Amino acid sequence: MSQTLDRALQVLEFVGERPRRIGDIAARLDVHHSTALRFLHTLRKHGFVQELPDHSYRLGPTMFRLGYQALEGIELRSVARPAMERLRELTGETVHLGSLEDGSVLYVEKVEANHPVRMHSRIGAVARLHCTGVAKGIVAFLPQADRDELLDGYELSRMTDHTIVDRAALEDELALSRERGYALDAEENEPGIHCISAPVFSGEGRVVGAFSVTAPISRVDRQTLLSFAPALVEATRDTSRQLGWQ
Amino acid sequence: MSQTLDRALQVLEFVGERPRRIGDIAARLDVHHSTALRFLHTLRKHGFVQELPDHSYRLGPTMFRLGYQALEGIELRSVARPAMERLRELTGETVHLGSLEDGSVLYVEKVEANHPVRMHSRIGAVARLHCTGVAKGIVAFLPQADRDELLDGYELSRMTDHTIVDRAALEDELALSRERGYALDAEENEPGIHCISAPVFSGEGRVVGAFSVTAPISRVDRQTLLSFAPALVEATRDTSRQLGWQ
DNA sequence: CGCTCAAAGTGCGTAACGTGCAACGTGCCT
DNA sequence: AGGCACGTTGCACGTTACGCACTTTGAGCG
């Protein structure tokens, strides 16, 4: 493995959190500031970082150009989009697509509610495995071994009063989801927000993602949310079929 | 500058175009395949690339996570969003936000038309300077020196029958845009699609971006498009004011 | 105005580490 | 079976990345 590259990638992740100054970066990597400077110059030359007037650095234009190219490369995303839109029309609510990538569940697509309730985009973000709709919709349908691998060592941190923080309770909940064919997030990640989600399968029969319908409790009560289940499951089945499933 | 890092960043850009196999990458960099392999392993360890079943590599989850973080870091984007949404309500058409980053104009935000006409997302893409609404809306309002620097050596490639491929004609068109306060793309980039756009200024009075309203000719005729001008200019003025302009 | 401090940037000697090569194992395709 | 492409490992060489010391720049402040 390459030390230089390894360090430089750490720089990118560090700078990604928020703009950083040379000193911070050098300290973080535990290298001389001239070394950090050399990295930043190279990264800047390629547009991966950008220097701000105050000499701090933030991620640059190449970074989000490539970020979007990475997103375009996900086949699931383009296949799923039409079904997501139909689901939005039927429910009127925001539809998310989560994808399992390297052991993390990421939000990779979103179709927004007609309603003017804004929530900031989650695309690109990591979905918490134990308390988000998309993640539960995926994790519930993994083979037990894969699920164990993912959850072992994963901290079930409390986000709201409803978050399931006990591993055994979570397993029960996931088993229940598996039987029903869909998963729920009942205000487990964010107070006042609940979701219903269902898995998408690839041609080889593996879970590769999930759709979720998200809504504020204030507008959509639990019963209404549950009533979305048939349309949701149909939408994910449709997408799975297009991926060659069954 | 760091040779190792320089090469690795080339790998990322190369892989970003489409999935690549080791052999291609090694050939492209003109290095031994074991060297390319070492890069890929390090990149993969950090999630910047991902290995596909056929041993080719594509961009990975970290890449689009950071891509979105880069986007979030653009102040203009969050400031502009509400005005973009109001503009969409008024016009009913797709509104784009272009931002000037390191001498390139990039699409950084989009609010979609109500109408169900899909066009694939342009976010993260580079806007051609001479024939896209957002870019013309920015370039027209740059100081002459900056405009020259950008356009000198920039190829005015023909995209449609209406594309302006003559530098002098483009300068005239931009001068006209400057007088009017808004720019047009009259099927210059894509047949059947036209746009109207206006610039956003920063607190220091520099152009930093532009809004554009895009629509298919089939639904919106030229006169209707022009009728969007007052609302468009008002939206960009509003955003400029929030950035401290005047 | 000129002091101070922090960070940017430069040049250089040292040795660490990245490089290419060779050899072997594997899976896929013809 | 044979050929091909890729993955993986070990090693010797020398390129190049590293840290240090020094200079320059610029912002803040009395």
XYZ file of C-alpha atoms (C1' of nucleotides) in Angstrom:
552
model
C 0.000 0.000 0.000
C 1.123 3.482 -0.763
C 1.911 5.697 2.190
C 1.823 8.909 0.215
C -1.545 8.164 -1.316
C -2.890 6.909 1.972
C -2.011 10.190 3.635
C -3.398 12.271 0.806
C -6.730 10.465 0.941
C -6.869 11.175 4.649
C -6.399 14.825 3.754
C -9.396 14.680 1.442
C -11.622 13.128 4.065
C -10.420 15.583 6.689
C -10.932 18.591 4.440
C -14.321 17.182 3.469
C -15.645 17.682 6.985
C -15.046 21.396 6.785
C -12.436 23.779 5.414
C -9.076 23.198 7.103
C -5.862 25.123 7.370
C -2.452 23.710 6.633
C -1.474 23.557 10.273
C -4.521 21.492 11.217
C -3.899 19.114 8.364
C -0.209 18.654 9.143
C -1.048 18.059 12.792
C -3.742 15.556 11.915
C -1.456 13.515 9.700
C 1.478 14.041 12.020
C 3.699 15.202 9.194
C 5.718 18.321 8.550
C 3.729 21.235 7.212
C 5.787 21.277 4.037
C 4.613 17.741 3.366
C 1.000 18.735 3.858
C 1.616 21.674 1.564
C 2.948 19.415 -1.168
C -0.183 17.272 -0.974
C -2.481 20.259 -1.107
C -0.709 21.710 -4.114
C -1.046 18.466 -5.996
C -4.673 18.075 -4.989
C -5.356 21.667 -5.971
C -3.718 21.217 -9.356
C -6.306 18.534 -10.094
C -9.180 20.516 -8.601
C -9.786 18.099 -5.753
C -9.352 20.923 -3.270
C -9.680 24.662 -3.528
C -7.883 27.337 -1.558
C -10.035 29.937 0.165
C -8.999 33.564 0.648
C -8.039 32.862 4.267
C -5.637 30.099 3.159
C -7.872 27.317 4.295
C -8.757 24.529 1.905
C -12.068 22.957 1.012
C -13.087 20.272 -1.455
C -12.968 21.474 -5.044
C -14.909 21.202 -8.276
C -13.341 17.944 -9.453
C -14.530 16.356 -6.263
C -18.185 16.933 -6.916
C -17.879 16.331 -10.614
C -16.488 12.879 -9.849
C -18.983 12.462 -7.020
C -21.811 12.749 -9.475
C -20.075 10.550 -11.980
C -19.813 7.931 -9.241
C -23.528 8.251 -8.667
C -24.314 7.900 -12.377
C -22.324 4.671 -12.351
C -24.795 2.982 -10.056
C -27.044 0.952 -12.320
C -29.691 0.526 -9.636
C -30.220 4.238 -9.567
C -31.306 4.707 -13.167
C -33.343 1.515 -13.175
C -35.198 2.503 -10.023
C -35.985 6.110 -10.885
C -39.224 5.588 -12.874
C -40.715 3.301 -10.238
C -39.745 5.836 -7.572
C -41.576 8.546 -9.437
C -44.716 6.465 -9.814
C -44.569 5.722 -6.108
C -44.277 9.414 -5.352
C -47.370 10.105 -7.477
C -49.329 7.420 -5.642
C -48.320 8.478 -2.151
C -47.548 12.147 -2.599
C -44.595 11.710 -0.254
C -40.800 11.756 -0.539
C -39.287 8.537 -1.874
C -35.664 7.618 -1.161
C -33.466 4.963 -2.681
C -30.817 3.406 -0.472
C -28.041 1.272 -1.889
C -25.764 -1.217 -0.170
C -22.217 -0.236 -1.008
C -19.254 -1.899 0.637
C -21.106 -2.667 3.826
C -22.702 0.746 4.156
C -26.165 1.847 3.177
C -26.099 5.107 1.246
C -28.852 7.363 0.016
C -28.334 7.478 -3.734
C -31.561 8.930 -5.105
C -34.545 10.928 -3.975
C -37.874 12.021 -5.441
C -39.392 14.776 -3.392
C -42.881 15.143 -1.980
C -45.276 17.465 -3.726
C -45.799 19.132 -0.408
C -43.558 22.079 0.245
C -42.034 20.591 3.400
C -38.313 20.874 2.915
C -35.812 18.567 4.422
C -32.216 18.904 3.378
C -31.015 16.414 0.838
C -29.665 13.168 2.180
C -28.167 12.001 -1.081
C -24.596 10.892 -0.548
C -25.145 10.442 3.157
C -24.750 7.197 5.085
C -27.940 5.701 6.505
C -27.735 4.455 10.086
C -28.308 0.711 9.969
C -30.556 0.305 12.995
C -32.945 3.226 12.772
C -33.473 4.381 9.199
C -36.091 3.075 6.831
C -33.852 2.313 3.869
C -31.228 0.543 5.956
C -33.725 -1.619 7.852
C -35.382 -2.502 4.549
C -32.036 -3.781 3.323
C -30.558 -5.333 6.459
C -33.734 -7.296 7.238
C -33.446 -9.171 3.967
C -29.754 -10.010 4.068
C -28.636 -13.573 4.798
C -28.102 -13.980 8.544
C -24.311 -14.233 8.142
C -24.078 -10.936 6.259
C -26.380 -9.256 8.741
C -24.244 -10.438 11.633
C -21.113 -9.192 9.937
C -22.679 -5.771 9.470
C -24.218 -5.438 12.915
C -21.465 -7.015 15.012
C -19.583 -4.105 16.438
C -22.083 -1.593 15.110
C -23.188 0.742 17.860
C -26.962 1.024 18.180
C -26.831 4.625 19.307
C -29.980 6.253 20.592
C -31.352 8.914 18.260
C -34.885 9.350 19.656
C -37.111 7.830 22.332
C -38.198 5.216 19.792
C -34.771 4.064 18.639
C -34.178 0.339 19.075
C -30.896 0.132 20.945
C -31.024 -3.548 21.923
C -29.524 -5.999 19.449
C -31.976 -8.797 20.244
C -34.958 -6.470 19.936
C -33.599 -5.279 16.613
C -33.268 -8.858 15.355
C -36.897 -9.510 16.312
C -38.009 -6.348 14.553
C -36.052 -7.311 11.432
C -37.507 -10.841 11.469
C -40.960 -9.300 11.634
C -40.095 -7.016 8.705
C -38.934 -10.021 6.731
C -42.282 -11.754 7.273
C -44.300 -8.662 6.371
C -42.165 -7.888 3.324
C -41.532 -4.322 4.433
C -39.744 -2.457 7.216
C -40.692 0.564 9.299
C -38.911 3.443 10.926
C -41.345 4.663 13.566
C -39.667 7.911 14.602
C -36.549 5.907 15.365
C -34.110 8.208 13.601
C -35.747 11.609 13.835
C -38.665 12.715 16.014
C -41.840 13.389 14.051
C -40.655 11.540 10.957
C -41.568 7.988 10.014
C -40.886 5.786 6.986
C -41.919 2.558 5.376
C -39.468 0.685 3.188
C -39.063 -2.448 1.077
C -36.077 -4.242 -0.443
C -34.863 -4.419 -4.033
C -33.206 -7.642 -5.187
C -30.606 -8.156 -7.888
C -30.632 -10.809 -10.570
C -28.673 -13.102 -8.284
C -31.303 -12.736 -5.578
C -29.209 -10.586 -3.273
C -30.616 -7.468 -1.612
C -28.985 -4.505 -3.267
C -31.112 -1.614 -2.068
C -34.424 -0.390 -0.745
C -37.104 2.190 -1.416
C -38.489 4.178 1.453
C -41.455 6.494 1.692
C -40.833 9.194 4.276
C -43.359 11.552 5.824
C -43.893 13.731 8.866
C -46.306 12.267 11.396
C -48.122 15.592 11.423
C -49.349 15.032 7.885
C -49.427 11.253 7.581
C -50.606 9.078 10.469
C -49.351 5.567 11.017
C -52.339 3.922 9.415
C -51.964 5.973 6.249
C -48.260 5.168 6.140
C -49.054 1.439 6.393
C -51.560 1.828 3.574
C -48.638 2.697 1.279
C -47.249 -0.835 1.709
C -48.845 -2.515 -1.335
C -47.771 0.244 -3.754
C -44.300 0.321 -2.186
C -43.795 -3.427 -2.431
C -45.089 -3.425 -5.991
C -42.630 -0.654 -6.927
C -39.655 -2.526 -5.476
C -40.789 -5.818 -7.069
C -41.006 -4.058 -10.392
C -37.485 -2.696 -10.004
C -36.152 -6.066 -8.864
C -37.664 -7.727 -11.932
C -35.884 -5.250 -14.163
C -32.634 -6.245 -12.485
C -33.338 -9.816 -13.522
C -34.802 -11.062 -10.263
C -36.912 -14.233 -10.593
C 4.594 18.143 -6.212
C 4.040 14.539 -5.415
C 4.419 12.094 -8.263
C 2.629 9.268 -6.497
C -0.367 11.401 -5.638
C -0.396 12.960 -9.056
C -0.618 9.541 -10.676
C -3.279 8.335 -8.267
C -5.475 11.341 -8.991
C -5.148 10.600 -12.681
C -6.408 7.129 -11.884
C -9.480 8.584 -10.204
C -10.305 10.803 -13.155
C -9.717 7.964 -15.580
C -11.850 5.530 -13.624
C -14.489 8.235 -13.262
C -15.190 8.200 -16.986
C -16.214 4.565 -16.848
C -15.127 1.382 -15.101
C -11.578 0.463 -16.070
C -9.485 -2.641 -15.828
C -6.008 -2.746 -14.379
C -4.346 -3.155 -17.737
C -5.971 -0.013 -19.142
C -5.020 1.982 -16.083
C -1.410 0.809 -16.074
C -1.152 1.570 -19.790
C -2.672 4.992 -19.345
C -0.249 5.968 -16.593
C 2.594 4.153 -18.288
C 3.510 2.300 -15.119
C 3.880 -1.345 -14.237
C 0.618 -3.073 -13.457
C 1.742 -3.857 -9.930
C 2.079 -0.127 -9.369
C -1.432 0.488 -10.648
C -2.611 -2.315 -8.411
C -1.043 -0.702 -5.370
C -2.862 2.540 -6.107
C -6.157 0.775 -6.558
C -5.787 -1.138 -3.310
C -5.113 2.037 -1.395
C -7.972 3.838 -3.099
C -10.260 0.899 -2.434
C -9.284 0.760 1.238
C -10.623 4.309 1.561
C -13.697 3.616 -0.568
C -12.676 5.931 -3.389
C -12.955 3.073 -5.846
C -14.811 -0.185 -5.839
C -13.931 -3.453 -7.512
C -16.550 -4.991 -9.756
C -17.041 -8.744 -10.177
C -15.197 -8.656 -13.511
C -12.132 -7.081 -11.861
C -12.748 -3.685 -13.284
C -12.858 -0.682 -10.985
C -15.334 2.154 -10.688
C -15.625 5.110 -8.337
C -16.726 4.124 -4.872
C -18.977 5.282 -2.057
C -16.502 7.674 -0.450
C -16.274 9.479 -3.733
C -19.892 10.473 -3.862
C -20.120 11.040 -0.143
C -17.321 13.588 -0.466
C -18.811 14.852 -3.711
C -21.957 15.831 -1.894
C -20.008 17.268 0.999
C -18.178 19.428 -1.519
C -21.511 20.596 -2.841
C -22.806 21.379 0.642
C -19.754 23.557 1.145
C -20.840 25.961 -1.555
C -22.516 28.802 0.268
C -24.219 30.086 -2.871
C -26.125 26.856 -3.186
C -27.987 27.026 0.113
C -28.575 30.752 -0.168
C -30.009 30.422 -3.652
C -32.288 27.453 -3.100
C -35.406 29.273 -1.770
C -35.324 31.849 -4.577
C -34.903 29.027 -7.086
C -37.998 27.320 -5.733
C -40.068 30.475 -5.893
C -38.918 30.936 -9.467
C -39.961 27.404 -10.305
C -43.408 28.057 -8.836
C -43.785 31.199 -10.923
C -42.594 29.675 -14.190
C -43.418 26.016 -13.713
C -40.130 25.162 -15.421
C -36.798 23.679 -14.392
C -34.435 26.098 -12.664
C -30.679 25.513 -12.619
C -27.962 27.161 -10.585
C -24.532 27.460 -12.150
C -21.478 28.390 -10.136
C -18.116 29.714 -11.260
C -15.476 27.445 -9.760
C -11.831 27.727 -10.746
C -12.565 29.041 -14.202
C -15.287 26.516 -14.965
C -19.026 26.911 -14.737
C -20.607 23.978 -12.957
C -24.227 23.037 -12.392
C -24.540 22.886 -8.623
C -28.283 22.865 -7.990
C -31.528 22.145 -9.758
C -35.220 22.506 -9.023
C -37.267 20.463 -11.437
C -40.254 21.432 -13.510
C -43.675 20.315 -12.361
C -44.151 18.836 -15.783
C -43.171 15.222 -16.096
C -40.626 15.822 -18.853
C -37.476 14.132 -17.713
C -34.035 15.263 -18.564
C -31.112 13.586 -16.847
C -29.579 15.533 -14.022
C -26.821 17.914 -14.922
C -25.656 18.552 -11.391
C -21.906 18.153 -11.132
C -21.478 18.610 -14.861
C -19.467 21.356 -16.529
C -21.464 23.906 -18.505
C -20.085 24.795 -21.927
C -19.166 28.461 -21.795
C -20.450 29.577 -25.193
C -23.782 27.827 -25.547
C -25.399 27.134 -22.189
C -27.718 29.478 -20.355
C -25.987 29.431 -16.996
C -22.533 29.948 -18.447
C -23.551 32.812 -20.713
C -25.346 34.421 -17.781
C -22.070 34.358 -15.867
C -19.535 35.078 -18.585
C -21.456 38.071 -19.916
C -21.105 39.832 -16.587
C -17.440 39.158 -15.907
C -14.899 41.977 -16.269
C -13.514 41.963 -19.818
C -10.099 40.728 -18.650
C -11.550 37.698 -16.884
C -13.789 36.937 -19.840
C -10.835 37.045 -22.207
C -8.843 34.755 -19.960
C -11.687 32.246 -19.930
C -12.518 32.386 -23.620
C -9.016 32.654 -25.071
C -8.180 29.175 -26.203
C -11.666 27.908 -25.496
C -13.035 26.045 -28.466
C -16.465 27.250 -29.561
C -17.557 23.836 -30.755
C -20.773 23.520 -32.707
C -23.497 21.713 -30.778
C -26.562 22.627 -32.866
C -27.449 24.750 -35.889
C -27.893 27.715 -33.546
C -24.598 27.476 -31.669
C -22.522 30.652 -31.842
C -19.125 29.482 -33.030
C -17.605 32.863 -33.863
C -15.790 34.649 -31.075
C -16.734 38.155 -32.235
C -20.391 37.197 -32.614
C -20.285 35.714 -29.137
C -18.827 38.938 -27.714
C -21.649 40.900 -29.349
C -24.225 38.523 -27.968
C -22.705 38.782 -24.490
C -22.627 42.593 -24.679
C -26.304 42.516 -25.589
C -27.001 40.209 -22.655
C -25.176 42.627 -20.380
C -27.405 45.499 -21.512
C -30.608 43.488 -21.147
C -29.591 42.087 -17.758
C -30.196 38.502 -18.835
C -28.771 35.971 -21.276
C -30.387 33.459 -23.602
C -29.589 30.045 -24.942
C -31.741 29.734 -28.049
C -31.299 26.059 -28.859
C -27.555 26.639 -28.887
C -26.630 23.655 -26.764
C -29.364 21.142 -27.447
C -31.987 21.151 -30.186
C -35.485 21.881 -28.939
C -34.319 23.258 -25.592
C -33.930 26.924 -24.734
C -33.050 28.824 -21.567
C -33.033 32.275 -20.075
C -30.538 33.169 -17.387
C -29.358 35.979 -15.117
C -26.274 36.512 -12.948
C -25.823 36.394 -9.183
C -23.292 38.760 -7.616
C -21.284 38.336 -4.434
C -20.802 40.895 -1.714
C -17.688 42.143 -3.489
C -19.671 42.725 -6.660
C -18.174 39.813 -8.604
C -20.333 37.423 -10.608
C -20.353 34.131 -8.777
C -23.152 32.261 -10.484
C -26.348 32.364 -12.479
C -29.910 31.055 -12.444
C -31.348 29.643 -15.605
C -34.888 28.664 -16.516
C -34.879 25.810 -19.017
C -37.769 24.552 -21.110
C -38.513 22.616 -24.274
C -39.610 24.787 -27.195
C -42.532 22.423 -27.688
C -44.118 23.580 -24.461
C -42.763 27.109 -24.031
C -42.416 29.429 -27.012
C -39.816 32.152 -27.185
C -42.171 34.907 -26.133
C -43.269 33.018 -23.047
C -39.631 32.331 -22.196
C -38.836 36.033 -22.442
C -41.800 36.811 -20.204
C -39.950 34.973 -17.412
C -37.242 37.652 -17.420
C -38.614 39.956 -14.694
C -39.202 37.119 -12.222
C -35.799 35.633 -13.060
C -33.937 38.889 -12.578
C -35.785 39.540 -9.349
C -34.843 36.078 -8.050
C -31.152 36.583 -8.813
C -31.202 40.136 -7.348
C -32.739 38.736 -4.210
C -30.024 36.102 -3.937
C -27.288 38.641 -4.668
C -28.609 40.880 -1.907
C -28.407 37.999 0.556
C -24.777 37.576 -0.407
C -24.224 41.199 0.588
C -24.389 42.762 -2.864
C -25.159 46.507 -2.796
C 4.583 52.994 11.698
C 6.952 48.994 13.006
C 6.561 45.099 16.052
C 5.170 40.211 16.447
C 3.370 35.971 15.150
C 1.559 32.514 12.025
C 1.511 30.449 8.004
C 3.187 30.153 3.100
C 6.766 28.885 0.375
C 11.839 27.190 -0.962
C 16.173 24.429 -1.089
C 18.547 20.514 0.257
C 20.610 16.106 2.179
C 19.058 11.693 3.670
C 16.915 7.424 3.491
C 12.473 5.690 3.221
C 9.454 4.057 0.211
C 7.638 3.684 -4.236
C 8.940 1.404 -8.391
C 9.609 -2.251 -11.827
C 10.712 -6.970 -12.481
C 10.110 -11.754 -12.097
C 7.648 -15.697 -10.712
C 3.530 -18.042 -9.461
C -1.417 -18.855 -8.778
C -6.117 -18.345 -10.459
C -10.153 -17.940 -13.204
C -12.112 -17.321 -17.753
C -12.468 -17.905 -22.601
C -11.527 -20.207 -26.993
C -5.278 -27.950 -23.145
C -3.666 -23.661 -24.111
C -3.709 -18.688 -23.861
C -4.720 -14.551 -21.663
C -5.486 -11.202 -18.094
C -5.397 -10.212 -13.515
C -4.056 -10.886 -8.503
C -0.409 -11.475 -5.363
C 4.155 -11.677 -3.259
C 9.140 -10.756 -2.628
C 13.078 -8.231 -3.643
C 16.862 -4.959 -5.182
C 17.408 -0.428 -6.885
C 17.264 4.449 -6.877
C 13.827 7.821 -7.444
C 11.340 10.718 -4.735
C 8.997 11.890 -0.655
C 10.333 13.428 3.762
C 11.680 16.642 7.545
C 14.599 20.478 8.721
C 16.098 25.083 8.421
C 15.491 29.340 6.421
C 13.145 33.137 3.921
C 9.022 35.550 2.628
C 4.453 37.163 3.095
C 0.678 39.078 5.346
C -2.522 40.036 9.089
C -3.260 41.958 13.701
C -2.131 45.387 17.049
C -0.164 48.848 20.073
